[in-house]
Coordinates of C-alpha atoms in Angstrom, one line a residue:
M1137 CA -25.1 106.4 134.5
N1138 CA -21.5 105.1 134.6
A1139 CA -20.7 101.9 133.3
P1140 CA -19.2 99.5 135.5
R1141 CA -15.8 99.5 135.8
S1142 CA -15.3 96.0 134.7
S1143 CA -16.9 97.0 130.9
W1144 CA -13.8 98.9 130.2
T1145 CA -10.4 98.8 129.9
I1146 CA -7.5 101.2 130.0
N1147 CA -4.5 100.3 128.0
S1148 CA -0.6 101.0 129.1
R1149 CA 0.9 103.4 127.1
Y1150 CA 2.8 100.5 125.6
V1151 CA -0.1 99.3 124.4
T1152 CA -1.2 102.0 123.0
I1153 CA 1.8 102.8 121.3
I1154 CA 2.4 99.8 119.6
N1155 CA -1.1 99.9 118.4
K1156 CA -0.8 102.8 116.8
L1157 CA 2.3 101.8 115.0
F1158 CA 0.5 98.6 113.7
Q1159 CA -2.2 100.6 112.7
G1160 CA 0.1 102.5 110.1
L1161 CA 0.9 105.7 112.3
S1162 CA 4.4 106.9 111.8
P1163 CA 6.8 107.8 115.3
A1164 CA 6.2 111.6 114.2
Q1165 CA 2.5 111.1 114.2
I1166 CA 2.3 109.3 117.7
S1167 CA 4.8 111.8 119.3
P1168 CA 4.8 115.2 117.4
G1169 CA 7.4 117.4 118.3
H1170 CA 9.5 114.4 119.1
D1171 CA 12.2 113.1 116.7
E1172 CA 12.4 109.4 116.0
Q1173 CA 15.1 108.6 118.1
R1174 CA 13.6 109.9 121.2
F1175 CA 10.7 108.1 120.1
W1176 CA 11.9 104.7 120.2
Q1177 CA 14.2 105.5 123.3
E1178 CA 10.9 106.4 125.4
L1179 CA 8.7 103.3 123.7
L1180 CA 11.9 100.7 124.9
S1181 CA 12.0 102.1 128.2
L1182 CA 8.7 100.9 128.8
D1183 CA 8.1 97.7 130.2
P1184 CA 7.0 95.8 127.5
D1185 CA 3.6 93.9 127.4
R1186 CA 4.8 90.4 126.4
A1187 CA 1.3 88.5 126.5
F1188 CA 0.0 91.5 124.3
L1189 CA 2.8 91.8 121.8
T1190 CA 2.8 87.8 121.4
R1191 CA -0.9 87.8 120.8
L1192 CA -0.7 90.9 118.5
L1193 CA 1.9 88.9 116.1
S1194 CA 0.7 85.9 116.2
T1195 CA -2.5 86.8 114.6
L1196 CA -0.6 88.6 111.9
T1197 CA -1.1 86.7 108.5
K1198 CA 1.9 86.1 106.6
D1199 CA 0.4 88.2 103.9
E1200 CA 0.0 91.1 106.0
C1201 CA 4.0 90.6 107.4
L1202 CA 4.9 90.6 104.0
G1203 CA 2.6 93.8 103.2
S1204 CA 0.8 96.2 105.3
H1205 CA 3.0 95.5 108.2
K1206 CA 6.5 94.9 106.9
L1207 CA 7.7 98.3 107.5
V1208 CA 6.4 98.5 111.0
L1209 CA 8.3 95.0 111.6
H1210 CA 11.1 96.3 109.8
A1211 CA 11.6 99.0 111.9
L1212 CA 11.0 97.4 114.7
F1213 CA 13.6 94.6 114.7
T1214 CA 16.2 97.3 113.2
V1215 CA 15.5 99.8 115.8
C1216 CA 15.9 97.1 118.8
I1217 CA 19.0 95.7 117.6
V1218 CA 20.9 98.9 118.2
F1219 CA 19.2 99.4 121.4
A1220 CA 20.3 95.9 122.3
A1221 CA 23.9 96.8 121.3
D1222 CA 24.2 99.9 123.2
R1223 CA 26.3 99.5 125.9
K1224 CA 24.9 102.6 127.9
G1225 CA 21.5 101.5 127.8
K1226 CA 20.6 99.6 130.6
E1227 CA 16.7 98.5 130.9
T1228 CA 16.5 99.4 127.4
R1229 CA 18.6 97.0 126.2
A1230 CA 16.8 94.1 128.2
Y1231 CA 13.4 95.4 126.8
A1232 CA 14.9 95.4 123.2
I1233 CA 15.9 91.8 123.4
D1234 CA 12.8 90.5 125.0
T1235 CA 10.8 92.4 122.1
L1236 CA 13.4 90.9 119.3
S1237 CA 12.7 87.3 121.1
I1238 CA 8.8 87.6 120.7
M1239 CA 9.2 88.8 117.0
L1240 CA 11.0 86.4 116.0
R1241 CA 9.4 83.4 118.0
T1242 CA 5.8 84.8 116.5
I1243 CA 7.0 86.0 113.1
L1244 CA 9.1 82.7 112.2
A1245 CA 6.5 80.3 113.4
K1246 CA 4.6 81.3 110.3
N1247 CA 5.6 78.9 107.7
L1248 CA 7.8 81.6 105.7
A1249 CA 10.5 80.9 102.8
G1250 CA 14.1 82.2 103.6
W1251 CA 13.4 85.0 101.3
E1252 CA 10.5 86.2 103.0
V1253 CA 12.2 86.3 106.1
M1254 CA 14.8 88.6 104.5
E1255 CA 11.6 90.9 103.3
I1256 CA 10.1 91.3 106.5
F1257 CA 13.0 91.8 108.7
A1258 CA 15.2 94.0 106.6
N1259 CA 12.4 95.3 104.1
R1260 CA 14.5 94.5 101.2
V1261 CA 16.2 91.2 100.3
N1262 CA 19.2 93.4 99.0
E1263 CA 19.3 94.8 102.7
A1264 CA 19.8 91.3 104.4
D1265 CA 23.4 91.2 104.6
R1266 CA 23.3 94.6 106.5
V1267 CA 20.4 93.9 109.0
F1268 CA 21.1 90.4 109.2
M1269 CA 25.0 90.7 110.0
E1270 CA 24.3 93.6 112.6
F1271 CA 22.1 91.2 114.3
V1272 CA 24.9 88.5 114.4
G1273 CA 27.4 91.1 115.8
M1274 CA 25.2 92.1 118.4
I1275 CA 24.6 88.7 119.5
A1276 CA 28.2 88.1 119.4
D1277 CA 29.4 91.1 121.2
V1278 CA 27.2 90.9 124.3
L1279 CA 28.0 86.6 124.8
G1280 CA 31.4 87.9 124.7
D1281 CA 31.3 91.0 127.0
D1282 CA 32.5 90.3 130.0
D1283 CA 31.4 93.2 131.8
A1284 CA 27.3 92.8 130.6
P1285 CA 25.3 91.8 133.3
E1286 CA 24.6 87.7 133.4
A1287 CA 21.3 88.3 132.9
L1288 CA 21.7 90.1 129.8
R1289 CA 23.9 87.6 128.5
H1290 CA 21.7 85.0 129.2
Q1291 CA 18.9 87.2 127.1
V1292 CA 20.9 86.9 124.4
L1293 CA 21.7 83.5 124.2
Q1294 CA 18.3 82.6 124.8
L1295 CA 17.6 85.0 121.4
A1296 CA 20.5 83.4 119.5
V1297 CA 18.5 79.8 120.4
V1298 CA 15.3 81.3 119.3
F1299 CA 16.2 82.5 115.8
T1300 CA 18.3 79.6 115.3
C1301 CA 15.8 77.1 116.1
S1302 CA 13.2 79.0 114.5
I1303 CA 15.0 79.4 111.1
S1304 CA 16.0 76.0 111.3
Q1305 CA 17.4 75.3 107.6
L1306 CA 15.9 78.5 105.9
S1307 CA 19.2 80.6 104.5
P1308 CA 19.0 83.3 106.6
G1309 CA 20.5 80.9 109.0
A1310 CA 23.8 81.1 107.1
Y1311 CA 24.3 84.6 108.6
F1312 CA 25.6 82.8 111.6
L1313 CA 28.2 81.1 109.5
R1314 CA 29.8 84.0 108.3
R1315 CA 31.1 85.1 111.9
D1316 CA 32.5 82.5 114.5
L1317 CA 30.4 82.6 117.5
F1318 CA 32.2 79.8 119.2
P1319 CA 34.6 81.7 120.9
C1320 CA 32.1 83.6 122.7
I1321 CA 29.4 80.8 123.3
A1322 CA 32.9 78.7 124.7
K1323 CA 33.4 81.8 127.1
V1324 CA 29.6 81.5 128.1
I1325 CA 30.1 77.6 129.0
T1326 CA 33.0 78.0 130.7
S1327 CA 32.9 81.7 132.9
P1328 CA 32.3 81.2 136.5
D1329 CA 29.6 83.6 136.2
T1330 CA 27.7 82.4 133.0
Q1331 CA 28.7 78.2 133.1
R1332 CA 24.6 77.6 134.7
F1333 CA 24.0 78.8 131.2
T1334 CA 25.9 76.2 129.6
F1335 CA 22.5 73.9 128.7
E1336 CA 21.3 76.7 126.3
A1337 CA 24.9 77.4 125.2
S1338 CA 25.8 73.9 123.9
L1339 CA 22.5 73.6 122.5
L1340 CA 23.0 76.5 120.3
L1341 CA 26.4 75.6 119.4
S1342 CA 25.0 71.7 118.3
I1343 CA 22.1 73.6 116.4
L1344 CA 24.7 75.9 114.3
A1345 CA 26.8 72.9 113.9
N1346 CA 24.0 71.1 112.2
F1347 CA 23.1 74.1 109.8
H1348 CA 23.1 72.4 106.3
K1349 CA 25.3 69.6 107.7
S1350 CA 24.8 67.7 105.1
D1351 CA 25.9 69.9 102.2
A1352 CA 28.1 72.5 103.5
A1353 CA 30.0 70.8 106.4
N1354 CA 33.4 71.9 105.5
L1355 CA 32.1 75.7 105.4
N1356 CA 30.7 75.3 108.9
P1357 CA 33.1 76.8 111.3
Y1358 CA 31.3 75.5 114.2
L1359 CA 31.9 71.6 113.0
Q1360 CA 35.4 72.5 112.7
R1361 CA 35.4 74.1 116.1
I1362 CA 34.1 70.9 117.8
R1363 CA 36.3 68.6 115.7
D1364 CA 39.5 70.5 116.8
T1365 CA 38.9 71.6 120.1
Q1366 CA 41.3 70.6 123.1
D1367 CA 39.3 72.2 126.0
T1368 CA 38.5 69.8 128.5
G1369 CA 37.2 72.5 130.7
L1370 CA 34.4 73.2 128.0
M1371 CA 33.8 69.6 127.5
R1372 CA 33.5 69.1 131.3
K1373 CA 30.8 71.2 132.0
I1374 CA 29.1 70.3 128.5
C1375 CA 29.0 66.8 130.2
W1376 CA 27.5 68.3 133.4
A1377 CA 24.8 70.6 132.2
A1378 CA 23.7 67.2 129.9
G1379 CA 24.3 65.3 132.8
F1380 CA 21.5 67.3 134.7
A1381 CA 19.2 67.7 131.7
L1382 CA 19.4 63.6 131.1
D1383 CA 18.9 63.2 134.7
T1384 CA 15.5 65.4 134.8
A1385 CA 14.0 63.2 131.3
V1386 CA 14.8 60.1 133.9
K1387 CA 12.9 61.1 136.5
A1388 CA 9.6 62.6 134.2
Y1389 CA 9.5 58.9 133.5
H1390 CA 9.7 57.8 136.7
E1391 CA 7.1 60.2 137.8
I1392 CA 4.6 58.4 135.2
S1393 CA 5.2 55.3 136.7
D1394 CA 7.5 54.3 139.7
D1395 CA 9.6 51.0 138.3
S1396 CA 11.9 51.0 140.9
I1397 CA 13.1 47.4 141.9
P1398 CA 11.3 46.6 144.8
T1399 CA 12.8 46.0 148.1
F1400 CA 11.4 43.7 150.7
A1401 CA 10.4 46.4 153.1
K1402 CA 8.6 48.4 149.9
S1403 CA 7.3 44.7 148.8
V1404 CA 6.0 44.6 152.4
G1405 CA 4.6 48.1 152.3
A1406 CA 2.7 47.7 149.2
L1407 CA 1.1 44.6 150.2
F1408 CA -0.5 46.0 153.5
T1409 CA -1.4 49.4 151.5
S1410 CA -3.0 47.3 148.8
L1411 CA -5.4 45.6 151.6
L1412 CA -6.8 48.7 152.6
P1413 CA -10.5 48.7 151.7
D1414 CA -10.1 52.0 149.7
R1415 CA -6.7 50.8 147.8
T1416 CA -7.8 47.3 146.9
L1417 CA -8.0 48.0 143.4
A1418 CA -5.6 51.1 143.6
M1419 CA -2.4 48.8 142.2
Q1420 CA -0.6 51.0 139.8
P1421 CA -0.3 49.0 136.2
L1422 CA 3.0 48.1 135.4
D1423 CA 2.9 49.4 131.8
P1424 CA 1.9 53.2 132.2
P1425 CA -0.9 53.9 129.5
R1426 CA 0.1 55.2 126.3
E1427 CA -1.7 58.8 126.6
F1428 CA 0.8 59.5 129.6
L1429 CA 3.9 58.9 127.4
K1430 CA 2.9 61.3 124.6
T1431 CA 4.9 64.0 126.1
Q1432 CA 7.9 61.9 126.7
P1433 CA 10.6 62.4 126.3
I1434 CA 10.5 65.6 127.6
E1435 CA 12.1 68.7 125.5
A1436 CA 15.2 68.7 127.8
T1437 CA 16.4 65.3 126.2
V1438 CA 17.5 67.6 123.5
S1439 CA 20.6 68.0 125.4
L1440 CA 22.0 64.6 123.6
L1441 CA 22.5 66.2 120.6
P1442 CA 25.6 68.1 121.7
V1443 CA 27.0 65.2 123.6
F1444 CA 26.6 63.3 120.4
E1445 CA 28.1 66.0 118.0
F1446 CA 31.2 65.9 120.4
L1447 CA 31.5 62.1 120.8
F1448 CA 31.3 61.9 117.3
F1449 CA 33.7 64.6 116.3
N1450 CA 36.3 65.1 118.8
P1451 CA 38.0 61.8 119.8
L1452 CA 39.1 63.7 123.0
F1453 CA 35.1 64.4 124.2
A1454 CA 35.7 60.5 125.1
Q1455 CA 38.1 60.5 127.2
V1456 CA 36.3 63.3 129.4
L1457 CA 33.1 61.1 129.6
V1458 CA 35.1 58.2 131.4
D1459 CA 37.0 60.4 133.2
M1460 CA 33.8 61.5 135.2
I1461 CA 32.7 58.2 136.2
P1462 CA 33.8 57.2 139.6
K1463 CA 36.0 54.4 140.3
P1464 CA 34.8 51.3 142.6
S1465 CA 37.7 52.1 145.1
D1466 CA 36.3 55.8 145.3
S1467 CA 35.1 56.3 148.5
K1468 CA 33.4 59.8 148.4
Q1469 CA 29.5 60.1 148.6
S1470 CA 27.4 59.6 145.5
A1471 CA 27.2 63.0 143.5
L1472 CA 23.9 64.9 143.1
V1473 CA 23.3 63.0 139.8
P1474 CA 24.8 60.0 138.0
P1475 CA 27.6 60.6 135.7
L1476 CA 26.5 61.6 132.4
A1477 CA 27.7 58.4 130.5
Y1478 CA 25.1 56.5 133.4
N1479 CA 22.5 58.8 132.4
I1480 CA 23.0 58.0 128.6
L1481 CA 22.3 54.4 129.2
S1482 CA 19.5 55.2 131.8
L1483 CA 17.5 57.4 129.3
S1484 CA 18.4 55.5 126.6
S1485 CA 16.6 52.7 128.1
Y1486 CA 13.3 54.6 128.9
V1487 CA 13.3 55.9 125.0
L1488 CA 13.8 52.4 123.7
T1489 CA 11.3 50.7 125.6
H1490 CA 8.6 53.5 124.8
A1491 CA 9.3 54.8 121.4
S1492 CA 6.5 52.9 119.3
S1493 CA 4.1 53.5 122.3
S1494 CA 3.0 56.8 120.5
A1495 CA 4.7 56.2 117.1
S1496 CA 5.1 59.9 116.4
P1497 CA 8.0 60.9 114.5
R1498 CA 9.6 62.8 117.4
T1499 CA 10.0 59.9 119.8
L1500 CA 11.5 57.9 117.0
A1501 CA 14.1 60.3 116.1
Y1502 CA 15.0 60.2 120.0
A1503 CA 15.5 56.7 119.4
N1504 CA 17.7 57.0 116.8
L1505 CA 19.9 59.4 118.4
A1506 CA 20.1 57.0 121.5
L1507 CA 20.8 54.1 119.7
N1508 CA 23.7 56.2 117.4
T1509 CA 24.7 57.1 120.7
L1510 CA 25.1 53.9 122.1
L1511 CA 26.9 52.7 118.6
V1512 CA 29.5 55.5 118.9
M1513 CA 30.0 54.5 122.4
S1514 CA 30.7 50.7 121.6
E1515 CA 32.9 51.9 118.8
N1516 CA 35.2 53.9 121.2
A1517 CA 37.9 51.7 122.8
R1518 CA 38.2 53.9 125.6
I1519 CA 34.7 53.8 126.4
M1520 CA 34.9 50.4 125.9
S1521 CA 38.1 49.6 128.1
V1522 CA 35.7 51.6 131.1
F1523 CA 32.6 50.0 130.3
C1524 CA 33.5 46.4 130.6
K1525 CA 34.7 46.8 134.1
P1526 CA 33.0 46.3 137.6
T1527 CA 31.0 49.6 138.6
S1528 CA 30.5 50.6 141.9
S1529 CA 27.2 49.8 143.5
K1530 CA 26.7 53.8 144.8
E1531 CA 26.2 54.5 141.2
A1532 CA 24.2 51.7 140.1
I1533 CA 22.6 52.5 136.1
R1534 CA 18.6 52.7 136.6
L1535 CA 16.7 51.0 133.5
C1536 CA 13.3 50.9 132.4
R1537 CA 11.3 48.3 133.9
Q1538 CA 8.0 49.9 133.0
R1539 CA 6.9 47.3 130.1
L1540 CA 6.7 43.4 130.6
P1541 CA 8.4 41.1 130.1
L1542 CA 11.0 42.7 132.5
L1543 CA 14.5 42.4 132.2
P1544 CA 16.2 40.6 134.9
V1545 CA 17.3 42.2 138.2
P1546 CA 20.6 43.4 137.7
S1547 CA 23.8 42.8 140.1
P1548 CA 24.2 46.4 141.4
T1549 CA 28.0 46.3 140.6
R1550 CA 28.1 45.0 137.1
A1551 CA 29.7 46.1 134.4
P1552 CA 27.9 49.3 132.5
I1553 CA 28.3 47.4 129.2
C1554 CA 25.5 44.9 130.5
A1555 CA 23.4 48.1 130.7
L1556 CA 24.0 49.0 127.1
M1557 CA 23.4 45.6 126.0
D1558 CA 20.0 45.7 127.7
C1559 CA 19.2 49.1 126.0
C1560 CA 19.6 47.0 122.5
V1561 CA 17.1 43.9 124.2
L1562 CA 14.6 46.4 125.3
W1563 CA 14.6 48.2 121.7
L1564 CA 14.3 44.2 120.0
R1565 CA 11.6 43.8 122.4
H1566 CA 9.3 46.4 122.4
N1567 CA 9.3 47.9 118.6
L1568 CA 8.6 45.1 116.3
H1569 CA 5.3 46.9 114.7
K1570 CA 4.1 46.5 111.1
R1571 CA 5.9 50.4 110.4
L1572 CA 9.1 48.9 111.1
D1573 CA 11.8 51.5 111.7
V1574 CA 14.5 49.8 109.8
Y1575 CA 17.4 51.8 109.7
T1576 CA 17.3 52.2 113.9
F1577 CA 17.2 48.3 114.3
T1578 CA 20.4 47.8 111.8
T1579 CA 22.1 50.3 114.0
C1580 CA 21.1 48.1 117.4
I1581 CA 22.5 45.1 115.5
W1582 CA 25.7 47.0 114.6
T1583 CA 26.0 48.0 118.5
C1584 CA 25.5 44.3 119.8
H1585 CA 28.2 43.1 116.8
R1586 CA 30.5 46.0 118.0
V1587 CA 30.3 44.7 121.8
I1588 CA 30.5 41.4 121.2
W1589 CA 33.6 41.9 118.9
Y1590 CA 35.0 44.0 121.3
L1591 CA 34.9 41.3 124.3
Q1592 CA 35.9 38.1 122.2
K1593 CA 39.0 40.2 121.1
E1594 CA 39.9 41.3 124.4
R1595 CA 39.1 37.7 125.7
M1596 CA 36.8 39.1 128.4
R1597 CA 34.2 36.7 129.3
L1598 CA 31.2 38.6 130.5
E1599 CA 28.7 38.3 133.2
Y1600 CA 25.3 38.9 131.7
D1601 CA 21.9 37.4 131.1
W1602 CA 22.6 36.5 127.3
I1603 CA 19.7 34.4 126.6
E1604 CA 17.6 37.4 126.7
L1605 CA 19.7 38.8 123.9
W1606 CA 19.5 35.7 121.9
K1607 CA 16.0 35.3 122.1
A1608 CA 15.7 38.8 121.2
V1609 CA 17.6 38.3 118.1
V1610 CA 16.0 35.2 116.9
D1611 CA 12.7 37.1 117.4
L1612 CA 13.5 39.7 115.2
L1613 CA 14.5 37.1 112.7
G1614 CA 11.1 35.1 112.9
F1615 CA 9.2 38.9 112.8
L1616 CA 10.9 39.8 109.5
S1617 CA 10.4 36.4 107.9
G1618 CA 7.1 36.1 108.9
K1619 CA 5.7 39.6 108.4
L1620 CA 7.8 40.7 105.3
D1621 CA 4.5 40.9 103.2
S1622 CA 2.7 43.4 105.5
L1623 CA 5.7 45.3 106.9
V1624 CA 5.7 49.4 106.1
T1625 CA 9.1 50.3 105.5
T1626 CA 11.4 52.9 103.6
G1627 CA 13.9 49.9 102.7
G1628 CA 16.6 48.3 104.3
I1629 CA 15.6 44.7 105.2
E1630 CA 18.0 42.8 102.8
R1631 CA 20.7 44.9 105.0
L1632 CA 19.2 44.1 108.5
V1633 CA 18.8 40.7 107.7
Q1634 CA 22.4 40.2 106.7
E1635 CA 23.6 42.2 109.6
T1636 CA 21.7 40.0 112.1
I1637 CA 23.0 36.8 110.3
R1638 CA 26.3 38.1 110.7
L1639 CA 25.9 38.9 114.6
L1640 CA 24.9 35.4 115.1
D1641 CA 27.8 34.2 113.3
L1642 CA 30.3 36.1 115.1
A1643 CA 29.2 35.0 118.3
L1644 CA 28.9 31.1 117.3
R1645 CA 32.4 31.4 116.3
R1646 CA 33.6 33.4 119.2
V1647 CA 31.4 31.9 121.9
D1648 CA 34.1 30.5 123.7
L1649 CA 36.1 33.7 124.0
F1650 CA 33.5 36.4 125.5
L1651 CA 30.5 33.7 127.2
P1652 CA 31.5 33.4 131.0
T1653 CA 30.6 30.1 131.9
P1654 CA 30.1 26.6 129.9
S1655 CA 26.2 26.9 130.9
A1656 CA 25.8 30.1 129.1
V1657 CA 27.7 28.5 125.9
H1658 CA 25.3 25.6 126.2
E1659 CA 22.2 27.9 126.4
F1660 CA 22.9 29.9 123.0
I1661 CA 23.6 26.6 121.1
Y1662 CA 20.6 25.5 122.4
E1663 CA 18.6 28.4 121.6
V1664 CA 20.0 28.8 118.1
V1665 CA 19.4 25.1 117.7
R1666 CA 15.6 25.3 118.6
S1667 CA 15.4 28.2 116.3
S1668 CA 16.6 26.3 113.3
A1669 CA 13.3 26.9 111.8
V1670 CA 13.3 30.7 112.0
I1671 CA 16.8 30.2 110.5
R1672 CA 16.3 28.3 107.5
K1673 CA 14.0 30.5 106.5
Q1674 CA 16.6 33.7 106.0
T1675 CA 17.6 31.9 103.3
L1676 CA 14.5 32.5 101.2
L1677 CA 14.0 35.8 102.5
L1678 CA 17.5 37.0 101.8
E1679 CA 16.8 35.1 97.9
S1680 CA 13.3 37.1 97.7
L1681 CA 15.0 40.4 98.7
G1682 CA 18.5 40.2 96.6
Q1683 CA 19.1 42.1 93.5
P1684 CA 21.7 39.9 91.6
T1685 CA 22.0 42.4 88.7
S1686 CA 23.1 45.2 91.5
V1687 CA 26.2 47.1 90.6
D1688 CA 26.4 48.3 93.9
R1689 CA 30.0 46.6 94.7
G1690 CA 29.8 46.9 98.4
A1691 CA 25.8 45.7 98.1
S1692 CA 27.5 42.4 96.3
L1693 CA 30.1 42.2 99.0
R1694 CA 27.7 41.7 101.8
S1695 CA 25.5 39.4 100.4
D1696 CA 28.4 37.3 99.9
S1697 CA 29.4 37.6 103.2
A1698 CA 26.0 37.0 104.9
S1699 CA 25.4 33.9 102.9
K1700 CA 28.7 32.7 104.0
A1701 CA 27.8 33.3 107.6
L1702 CA 24.1 32.0 107.0
S1703 CA 25.7 28.8 105.7
R1704 CA 28.1 28.2 109.1
V1705 CA 25.0 28.9 111.4
L1706 CA 23.0 26.5 109.4
S1707 CA 26.0 23.8 109.9
T1708 CA 26.0 24.6 113.0
T1709 CA 22.1 24.0 113.8
V1710 CA 22.2 20.9 111.3
Y1711 CA 25.1 18.9 113.4
Y1712 CA 23.2 19.3 116.8
E1713 CA 19.8 18.5 115.1
G1714 CA 21.4 15.5 113.9
K1715 CA 22.6 14.7 117.5
L1716 CA 19.3 15.2 119.0
A1717 CA 17.4 12.8 116.2
S1718 CA 19.8 10.3 116.6
A1719 CA 19.1 10.4 120.3
G1720 CA 15.1 10.3 120.1
T1721 CA 14.7 13.1 122.0
R1722 CA 11.1 13.8 123.4
S1723 CA 11.3 16.9 125.3
A1724 CA 13.2 20.6 125.4
K1725 CA 15.0 19.4 128.9
D1726 CA 16.1 15.9 127.1
A1727 CA 17.5 18.5 123.9
F1728 CA 19.4 20.7 126.0
R1729 CA 20.9 18.1 128.0
I1730 CA 22.0 16.3 124.8
V1731 CA 23.4 19.4 123.4
S1732 CA 25.2 20.4 126.5
K1733 CA 26.7 17.1 126.5
D1734 CA 28.2 16.9 123.3
I1735 CA 29.7 20.4 123.6
E1736 CA 31.4 19.0 126.8
Q1737 CA 32.4 15.5 125.3
N1738 CA 33.6 17.1 121.7
G1739 CA 33.9 20.7 121.9
L1740 CA 31.9 23.0 120.2
H1741 CA 30.5 22.2 116.3
S1742 CA 32.5 25.1 114.3
A1743 CA 32.1 24.9 110.4
H1744 CA 34.8 27.6 109.6
D1745 CA 37.6 29.2 111.6
A1746 CA 37.3 33.1 113.1
D1747 CA 37.9 35.9 110.7
V1748 CA 40.0 38.4 113.1
T1749 CA 39.7 41.2 110.5
D1750 CA 38.6 44.6 112.3
P1751 CA 34.9 45.0 111.5
P1752 CA 33.9 48.7 109.9
K1753 CA 33.0 51.4 112.0
H1754 CA 28.8 51.9 111.0
A1755 CA 28.5 55.1 113.4
E1756 CA 27.1 57.9 111.1
D1757 CA 26.5 61.6 111.9
I1758 CA 22.8 62.8 112.6
V1759 CA 21.3 64.6 110.1
S1760 CA 17.5 64.2 110.1
F1761 CA 17.3 65.1 114.0
I1762 CA 17.8 68.7 113.7
R1763 CA 14.0 69.1 112.9
V1764 CA 13.1 67.6 116.3
A1765 CA 16.2 69.7 118.0
C1766 CA 14.7 72.5 116.7
A1767 CA 11.1 72.3 117.8
D1768 CA 12.4 71.4 121.4
G1769 CA 14.6 74.1 121.4
I1770 CA 11.7 76.4 120.8
A1771 CA 9.6 74.7 123.2
L1772 CA 12.1 75.3 126.0
M1773 CA 12.8 78.9 125.4
S1774 CA 9.1 79.4 125.4

C-alpha cells in the first residue's frame, strides 16, 4: 500500500547536493564526469534554500567546523568569493553572496577565537591573508562598481555588515583596515541610486571605525577619514538616514504607551470613552509595564553611533546638523520627520527615562551613548548657539511622559536647549538605584554644568522650569549620602559628588546671569537653603571617600576645587539660615518670603567672585558600546 504523500519529502536538488558535500563527498563523487568548476557553477546557479542552509550550519558544533567539516566550509567560502566577484555572473553572484552571508552569520556565532575563524574559512592560518584579502577586495569592488545592480551592491553591503558585526574585535577584522573602503562606502551613501542604503552604509563605517579603537586608533583609516572628510553631502545623507531611524525608534515607544500631551478634545473624548460600560476599567496606565520595555530601544537606534562618531571627531558635522533645523521664520510645511537634532533629544528622553526599567547592559549602554551625545552637543558652541534660540511650533520636540512625576508641559516654541536639560532631569529622576551607573550620572552632571556655563557666559536668561533641575540635583546628593554603603558601583562616587557640588557652586555664583526672573532666583536659593542638611552631609561624604595620599595630581586638584566649592555653597546656606532663624519662621511659605525679601533688599549673598576660566571639555570617545552595536547590527541583518 502506498504511503500517504505527507509522510515523505522529495528534497530539492540544492538540498541534496549540500547534504552530500557535508557528508564528506567530493564534487567529483557527487557529479562524475564534471570538472570542479562546472560543479560549483551549477550549484550556485540554484536558488539556495536559505532556511535549510541556516539550520544545517547552525547545528554544527565548533569541533565539527574545525575538524570533519573544515574542508567543505573552506571550499564553499572561497568558491563563493570567486563567483561573487565575477562580473559576468548574474544569478550566481547574488546566490554566492547569499551563501556567504548565511555562512558568516551562523559560523561566527559559535564563539570562535580569531585563529579558529582563519582555520575554518582559510583552511590554514598561513593562508588567511590571501583568502580574507580576496574577500575584502570583492566587497570593495562590488560596492564601488557603478555598473553593478543596486540590489547586488545592497547585498554586498549587508554582507560586510554581517561580517564586521559578527567578527567584532577578533583579529580577522583587521583585514578591513588593510584596504580603505571609505571611498566606496561614501559612494553608496552619496549616489542617487544607492542613497537609500545609507543606514547600513553608515553603520558599517562606524563599526569599522571602532575596530580596536582604544589601542590602534592611529592605524584605523576609517577614523582618520571621519576626522578629515569635508564632504557635507555625505554628512547630510547620514543625518537624513539617522533621522528616519531615530524617529522610528521614538514611535516604537509611543506604540507601547501613548504619552502625547492631552488636548481639550482628547481629554473630552477620553472621558466619554471611559464612561462606556466595557471601558470603565480600560484606562491605559501611565507607567508602561516593564516587560513591554524589554525590547526597547529597537535595534535601529544603533544609528545614533555614526552620528556620535561624526559629532565627536569632525567639527564640520555640527554645522551640518544645525543647518538642517528649520528657522522659526520658515513658512514651509513640516518635514516627514523632525530634524535629526530634535530626534536625538526626543529619543534620548525615552532611553534615559526607561534605562533602569530592565537594567540590562544593553539599555544602560544606550543611555550612556545618548548622554555622551548630549554632552558633545553641549560642548559645541555652534550647536549651543542654535539650541538656545526659540524654535518653530511646527517642529516641537516631543519628550517622554511615560513615568511619574511628569515634566511640566512645555511651550511649543521654547528653545531646544530646554529639551536637552529635560533629558538630564529624566535621567537623574528615574535611575537612582542600588546598582548605580556612576559614569553616566557624572556625564549627566557635566552636561548640565556645560549648559549653565554657556548660558552665563553669553548672558542668556533662559526661560525654563529650573526648579525641576535643582530638585533632581539635590535628590542625587541626598541619595549618594544616604545610600553610600549599599551602592553597587565600579567606583567614581567621589568624582560624581565633586562634580555635582561644582555644578551647584557655578549656578549660585552666576545665578543672576542665566535665570530668567527674580522669582526663579528666589526659588533656587530657597531650594539650596531648604536642602542644607543634605549639602552638609557632602563634607563627611567627601572626607570618607577621599584619598589624601593619592599621587594623582589631577585628583588632588579636583578635590581641592570641590572643597572650595562646597565651602562657598555652605556659606550661602549658613547666611540665609541665620536670616530665617532670626525671623522665627514657622512655615515654608514664610521662609520663602524672607529669603526672597532679603535678596531683593541686599542682593544675592555670594562668598566669592566668579571664576571666568573656561571649564575643560569632558566628552570622551565611546569605546565600550561596540559590543551592543555589533549585536544590534546582526539582528538588523537577519
